[in-house]
């Protein structure tokens, strides 16, 4: 379903954890869509990469009680994962480098209607057999657009903060 705000239509999406105890709802389109090959996400997912979307906090609603774990990520940055205490599934995370942003694994959502990712980051950790035939910006390390929040705001459009 969708919601009209300031005469624009914004997509509402829902998802949940493996046990169904934690629900997540987003309003609007994500500000960033990317694939991450960093070691942190390889450990989190048990896979070769993670497909993620990033929303402003105001666009995300969490229903249910989560637990969290804060750890050091790439480049000595801090990342807090929020997960279901029953099934252990990570639903979302916050990063110190983007203090107003919530990251969500795309697999959490009930629908798969997101536009394709724009970037493939931390490719210095990419497995040699992983290849994408998509037109992505390929980066050896962190996304240029998220190295600082100020650069992020200049690069990405956000209709509520103009």
PDB file of C-alpha atoms in Angstrom:
ATOM      1  CA  UNK A   1       0.000   0.000   0.000  1.00  0.00           C
ATOM      2  CA  UNK A   2       1.074   3.583  -0.317  1.00  0.00           C
ATOM      3  CA  UNK A   3       0.625   6.858   1.522  1.00  0.00           C
ATOM      4  CA  UNK A   4       0.229  10.336   0.037  1.00  0.00           C
ATOM      5  CA  UNK A   5       2.324  13.058   1.649  1.00  0.00           C
ATOM      6  CA  UNK A   6       2.714  16.562   0.248  1.00  0.00           C
ATOM      7  CA  UNK A   7       0.971  15.345  -2.947  1.00  0.00           C
ATOM      8  CA  UNK A   8       3.605  12.649  -3.494  1.00  0.00           C
ATOM      9  CA  UNK A   9       2.981   8.929  -3.178  1.00  0.00           C
ATOM     10  CA  UNK A  10       5.326   7.059  -0.843  1.00  0.00           C
ATOM     11  CA  UNK A  11       5.537   3.290  -0.710  1.00  0.00           C
ATOM     12  CA  UNK A  12       4.872   1.594   2.626  1.00  0.00           C
ATOM     13  CA  UNK A  13       6.706  -1.710   3.069  1.00  0.00           C
ATOM     14  CA  UNK A  14       6.551  -4.263   5.858  1.00  0.00           C
ATOM     15  CA  UNK A  15       8.700  -7.132   7.018  1.00  0.00           C
ATOM     16  CA  UNK A  16       9.477  -9.223  10.053  1.00  0.00           C
ATOM     17  CA  UNK A  17      11.987 -11.520  11.674  1.00  0.00           C
ATOM     18  CA  UNK A  18      12.058 -15.309  11.361  1.00  0.00           C
ATOM     19  CA  UNK A  19       9.813 -15.836  14.413  1.00  0.00           C
ATOM     20  CA  UNK A  20       7.413 -13.019  13.466  1.00  0.00           C
ATOM     21  CA  UNK A  21       7.856 -11.349  16.874  1.00  0.00           C
ATOM     22  CA  UNK A  22       9.514  -8.190  15.507  1.00  0.00           C
ATOM     23  CA  UNK A  23       7.834  -6.239  12.718  1.00  0.00           C
ATOM     24  CA  UNK A  24       9.365  -3.486  10.648  1.00  0.00           C
ATOM     25  CA  UNK A  25       7.560  -0.876   8.550  1.00  0.00           C
ATOM     26  CA  UNK A  26       9.068   1.719   6.238  1.00  0.00           C
ATOM     27  CA  UNK A  27       7.511   4.751   4.593  1.00  0.00           C
ATOM     28  CA  UNK A  28       8.959   5.946   1.303  1.00  0.00           C
ATOM     29  CA  UNK A  29      11.911   4.962  -0.765  1.00  0.00           C
ATOM     30  CA  UNK A  30      15.336   4.250   0.706  1.00  0.00           C
ATOM     31  CA  UNK A  31      17.992   6.912   0.413  1.00  0.00           C
ATOM     32  CA  UNK A  32      20.721   4.379  -0.390  1.00  0.00           C
ATOM     33  CA  UNK A  33      20.589   0.951  -2.043  1.00  0.00           C
ATOM     34  CA  UNK A  34      23.824  -1.004  -2.105  1.00  0.00           C
ATOM     35  CA  UNK A  35      25.615  -4.310  -1.935  1.00  0.00           C
ATOM     36  CA  UNK A  36      28.284  -4.652   0.761  1.00  0.00           C
ATOM     37  CA  UNK A  37      31.180  -7.126   0.681  1.00  0.00           C
ATOM     38  CA  UNK A  38      32.830  -6.072   3.963  1.00  0.00           C
ATOM     39  CA  UNK A  39      34.030  -8.696   6.426  1.00  0.00           C
ATOM     40  CA  UNK A  40      31.534  -7.483   9.033  1.00  0.00           C
ATOM     41  CA  UNK A  41      28.552  -8.242   6.778  1.00  0.00           C
ATOM     42  CA  UNK A  42      30.040 -11.535   5.653  1.00  0.00           C
ATOM     43  CA  UNK A  43      30.145 -12.557   9.312  1.00  0.00           C
ATOM     44  CA  UNK A  44      26.659 -11.165  10.031  1.00  0.00           C
ATOM     45  CA  UNK A  45      24.986 -12.901   7.096  1.00  0.00           C
ATOM     46  CA  UNK A  46      27.110 -15.998   6.654  1.00  0.00           C
ATOM     47  CA  UNK A  47      27.128 -15.085   2.958  1.00  0.00           C
ATOM     48  CA  UNK A  48      29.520 -13.492   0.486  1.00  0.00           C
ATOM     49  CA  UNK A  49      27.751 -10.116   0.520  1.00  0.00           C
ATOM     50  CA  UNK A  50      24.716  -8.282   1.866  1.00  0.00           C
ATOM     51  CA  UNK A  51      22.080  -6.374  -0.122  1.00  0.00           C
ATOM     52  CA  UNK A  52      21.000  -3.402   2.025  1.00  0.00           C
ATOM     53  CA  UNK A  53      18.739  -0.365   1.951  1.00  0.00           C
ATOM     54  CA  UNK A  54      19.074   2.749   4.117  1.00  0.00           C
ATOM     55  CA  UNK A  55      16.236   4.981   5.349  1.00  0.00           C
ATOM     56  CA  UNK A  56      16.059   8.050   7.565  1.00  0.00           C
ATOM     57  CA  UNK A  57      14.987   7.046  11.107  1.00  0.00           C
ATOM     58  CA  UNK A  58      11.681   8.900  10.631  1.00  0.00           C
ATOM     59  CA  UNK A  59      10.796   6.525   7.787  1.00  0.00           C
ATOM     60  CA  UNK A  60      11.175   3.383   9.924  1.00  0.00           C
ATOM     61  CA  UNK A  61       8.833   1.928  12.555  1.00  0.00           C
ATOM     62  CA  UNK A  62       9.863  -1.058  14.685  1.00  0.00           C
ATOM     63  CA  UNK A  63       7.180  -3.073  16.486  1.00  0.00           C
ATOM     64  CA  UNK A  64       8.408  -5.400  19.220  1.00  0.00           C
ATOM     65  CA  UNK A  65      11.327  -5.553  21.628  1.00  0.00           C
ATOM     66  CA  UNK A  66      14.783  -6.034  20.100  1.00  0.00           C
ATOM     67  CA  UNK A  67      18.194  -6.634  21.595  1.00  0.00           C
ATOM     68  CA  UNK A  68      21.299  -4.922  20.271  1.00  0.00           C
ATOM     69  CA  UNK A  69      25.001  -5.479  19.958  1.00  0.00           C
ATOM     70  CA  UNK A  70      27.516  -2.716  19.181  1.00  0.00           C
ATOM     71  CA  UNK A  71      30.767  -3.648  17.503  1.00  0.00           C
ATOM     72  CA  UNK A  72      33.662  -2.087  15.670  1.00  0.00           C
ATOM     73  CA  UNK A  73      33.159  -2.190  11.900  1.00  0.00           C
ATOM     74  CA  UNK A  74      35.419  -1.286   8.970  1.00  0.00           C
ATOM     75  CA  UNK A  75      37.730   1.718   9.510  1.00  0.00           C
ATOM     76  CA  UNK A  76      37.184   1.555  13.308  1.00  0.00           C
ATOM     77  CA  UNK A  77      33.627   2.817  12.987  1.00  0.00           C
ATOM     78  CA  UNK A  78      30.866   1.675  15.305  1.00  0.00           C
ATOM     79  CA  UNK A  79      27.831  -0.243  14.176  1.00  0.00           C
ATOM     80  CA  UNK A  80      24.911  -1.388  16.340  1.00  0.00           C
ATOM     81  CA  UNK A  81      22.924  -4.406  15.120  1.00  0.00           C
ATOM     82  CA  UNK A  82      19.350  -4.834  16.376  1.00  0.00           C
ATOM     83  CA  UNK A  83      18.052  -8.386  16.434  1.00  0.00           C
ATOM     84  CA  UNK A  84      15.171 -10.542  17.629  1.00  0.00           C
ATOM     85  CA  UNK A  85      15.930 -12.099  21.033  1.00  0.00           C
ATOM     86  CA  UNK A  86      13.953 -15.216  20.075  1.00  0.00           C
ATOM     87  CA  UNK A  87      15.154 -16.143  16.570  1.00  0.00           C
ATOM     88  CA  UNK A  88      18.393 -14.088  16.570  1.00  0.00           C
ATOM     89  CA  UNK A  89      17.741 -12.501  13.163  1.00  0.00           C
ATOM     90  CA  UNK A  90      19.292  -9.053  12.588  1.00  0.00           C
ATOM     91  CA  UNK A  91      16.573  -6.743  11.293  1.00  0.00           C
ATOM     92  CA  UNK A  92      18.311  -3.382  11.182  1.00  0.00           C
ATOM     93  CA  UNK A  93      21.372  -1.420  12.277  1.00  0.00           C
ATOM     94  CA  UNK A  94      22.658   2.068  13.048  1.00  0.00           C
ATOM     95  CA  UNK A  95      26.125   3.357  12.142  1.00  0.00           C
ATOM     96  CA  UNK A  96      28.055   6.186  13.753  1.00  0.00           C
ATOM     97  CA  UNK A  97      29.007   7.493  10.300  1.00  0.00           C
ATOM     98  CA  UNK A  98      25.310   8.030   9.418  1.00  0.00           C
ATOM     99  CA  UNK A  99      23.661   9.040  12.698  1.00  0.00           C
ATOM    100  CA  UNK A 100      20.209   9.747  11.209  1.00  0.00           C
ATOM    101  CA  UNK A 101      20.022   6.609   9.067  1.00  0.00           C
ATOM    102  CA  UNK A 102      18.693   3.073   9.666  1.00  0.00           C
ATOM    103  CA  UNK A 103      20.121   0.254   7.557  1.00  0.00           C
ATOM    104  CA  UNK A 104      17.934  -2.753   6.742  1.00  0.00           C
ATOM    105  CA  UNK A 105      18.778  -5.995   4.950  1.00  0.00           C
ATOM    106  CA  UNK A 106      16.523  -6.185   1.906  1.00  0.00           C
ATOM    107  CA  UNK A 107      15.630  -9.794   2.741  1.00  0.00           C
ATOM    108  CA  UNK A 108      13.663  -8.587   5.810  1.00  0.00           C
ATOM    109  CA  UNK A 109      10.899  -7.162   3.601  1.00  0.00           C
ATOM    110  CA  UNK A 110       7.824  -9.076   2.469  1.00  0.00           C
ATOM    111  CA  UNK A 111       8.069  -7.657  -1.066  1.00  0.00           C
ATOM    112  CA  UNK A 112      10.962  -7.409  -3.479  1.00  0.00           C
ATOM    113  CA  UNK A 113      10.081  -4.236  -5.341  1.00  0.00           C
ATOM    114  CA  UNK A 114      13.133  -2.082  -4.656  1.00  0.00           C
ATOM    115  CA  UNK A 115      15.088  -0.545  -7.505  1.00  0.00           C
ATOM    116  CA  UNK A 116      18.410  -2.215  -8.182  1.00  0.00           C
ATOM    117  CA  UNK A 117      21.362  -1.318  -5.949  1.00  0.00           C
ATOM    118  CA  UNK A 118      23.425   1.690  -6.967  1.00  0.00           C
ATOM    119  CA  UNK A 119      26.771   0.719  -5.490  1.00  0.00           C
ATOM    120  CA  UNK A 120      28.839  -2.315  -4.632  1.00  0.00           C
ATOM    121  CA  UNK A 121      31.129  -1.360  -1.738  1.00  0.00           C
ATOM    122  CA  UNK A 122      34.118  -2.895   0.067  1.00  0.00           C
ATOM    123  CA  UNK A 123      34.980  -4.853  -3.061  1.00  0.00           C
ATOM    124  CA  UNK A 124      38.502  -5.381  -1.750  1.00  0.00           C
ATOM    125  CA  UNK A 125      36.802  -8.160   0.305  1.00  0.00           C
ATOM    126  CA  UNK A 126      34.633  -9.420  -2.592  1.00  0.00           C
ATOM    127  CA  UNK A 127      34.954 -13.125  -3.295  1.00  0.00           C
ATOM    128  CA  UNK A 128      36.642 -13.647  -6.678  1.00  0.00           C
ATOM    129  CA  UNK A 129      33.702 -15.661  -8.050  1.00  0.00           C
ATOM    130  CA  UNK A 130      31.074 -12.990  -7.211  1.00  0.00           C
ATOM    131  CA  UNK A 131      30.172 -11.055 -10.359  1.00  0.00           C
ATOM    132  CA  UNK A 132      27.320  -8.665 -11.113  1.00  0.00           C
ATOM    133  CA  UNK A 133      26.088  -7.891 -14.611  1.00  0.00           C
ATOM    134  CA  UNK A 134      24.400  -4.754 -13.265  1.00  0.00           C
ATOM    135  CA  UNK A 135      25.507  -1.198 -13.913  1.00  0.00           C
ATOM    136  CA  UNK A 136      26.845  -0.527 -10.407  1.00  0.00           C
ATOM    137  CA  UNK A 137      29.405   1.883  -9.095  1.00  0.00           C
ATOM    138  CA  UNK A 138      32.200  -0.445  -7.906  1.00  0.00           C
ATOM    139  CA  UNK A 139      34.145   0.820  -4.885  1.00  0.00           C
ATOM    140  CA  UNK A 140      37.216  -0.706  -3.253  1.00  0.00           C
ATOM    141  CA  UNK A 141      36.155   0.613   0.185  1.00  0.00           C
ATOM    142  CA  UNK A 142      33.407   2.675   1.824  1.00  0.00           C
ATOM    143  CA  UNK A 143      30.822   4.417  -0.306  1.00  0.00           C
ATOM    144  CA  UNK A 144      31.896   7.919  -1.304  1.00  0.00           C
ATOM    145  CA  UNK A 145      28.408   9.130  -0.471  1.00  0.00           C
ATOM    146  CA  UNK A 146      28.518   7.962   3.156  1.00  0.00           C
ATOM    147  CA  UNK A 147      32.034   8.973   4.225  1.00  0.00           C
ATOM    148  CA  UNK A 148      30.450  11.846   6.121  1.00  0.00           C
ATOM    149  CA  UNK A 149      26.855  12.713   6.861  1.00  0.00           C
ATOM    150  CA  UNK A 150      27.244  16.169   5.369  1.00  0.00           C
ATOM    151  CA  UNK A 151      28.468  14.707   2.084  1.00  0.00           C
ATOM    152  CA  UNK A 152      25.611  12.262   2.237  1.00  0.00           C
ATOM    153  CA  UNK A 153      23.008  15.006   2.553  1.00  0.00           C
ATOM    154  CA  UNK A 154      24.523  16.948  -0.351  1.00  0.00           C
ATOM    155  CA  UNK A 155      24.574  13.846  -2.569  1.00  0.00           C
ATOM    156  CA  UNK A 156      21.174  12.266  -1.809  1.00  0.00           C
ATOM    157  CA  UNK A 157      17.830  14.039  -2.083  1.00  0.00           C
ATOM    158  CA  UNK A 158      15.483  13.995   0.880  1.00  0.00           C
ATOM    159  CA  UNK A 159      12.148  15.777   0.449  1.00  0.00           C
ATOM    160  CA  UNK A 160      11.490  16.365   4.173  1.00  0.00           C
ATOM    161  CA  UNK A 161      14.732  18.255   4.894  1.00  0.00           C
ATOM    162  CA  UNK A 162      14.978  20.975   2.268  1.00  0.00           C
TER     163      UNK A 162
END
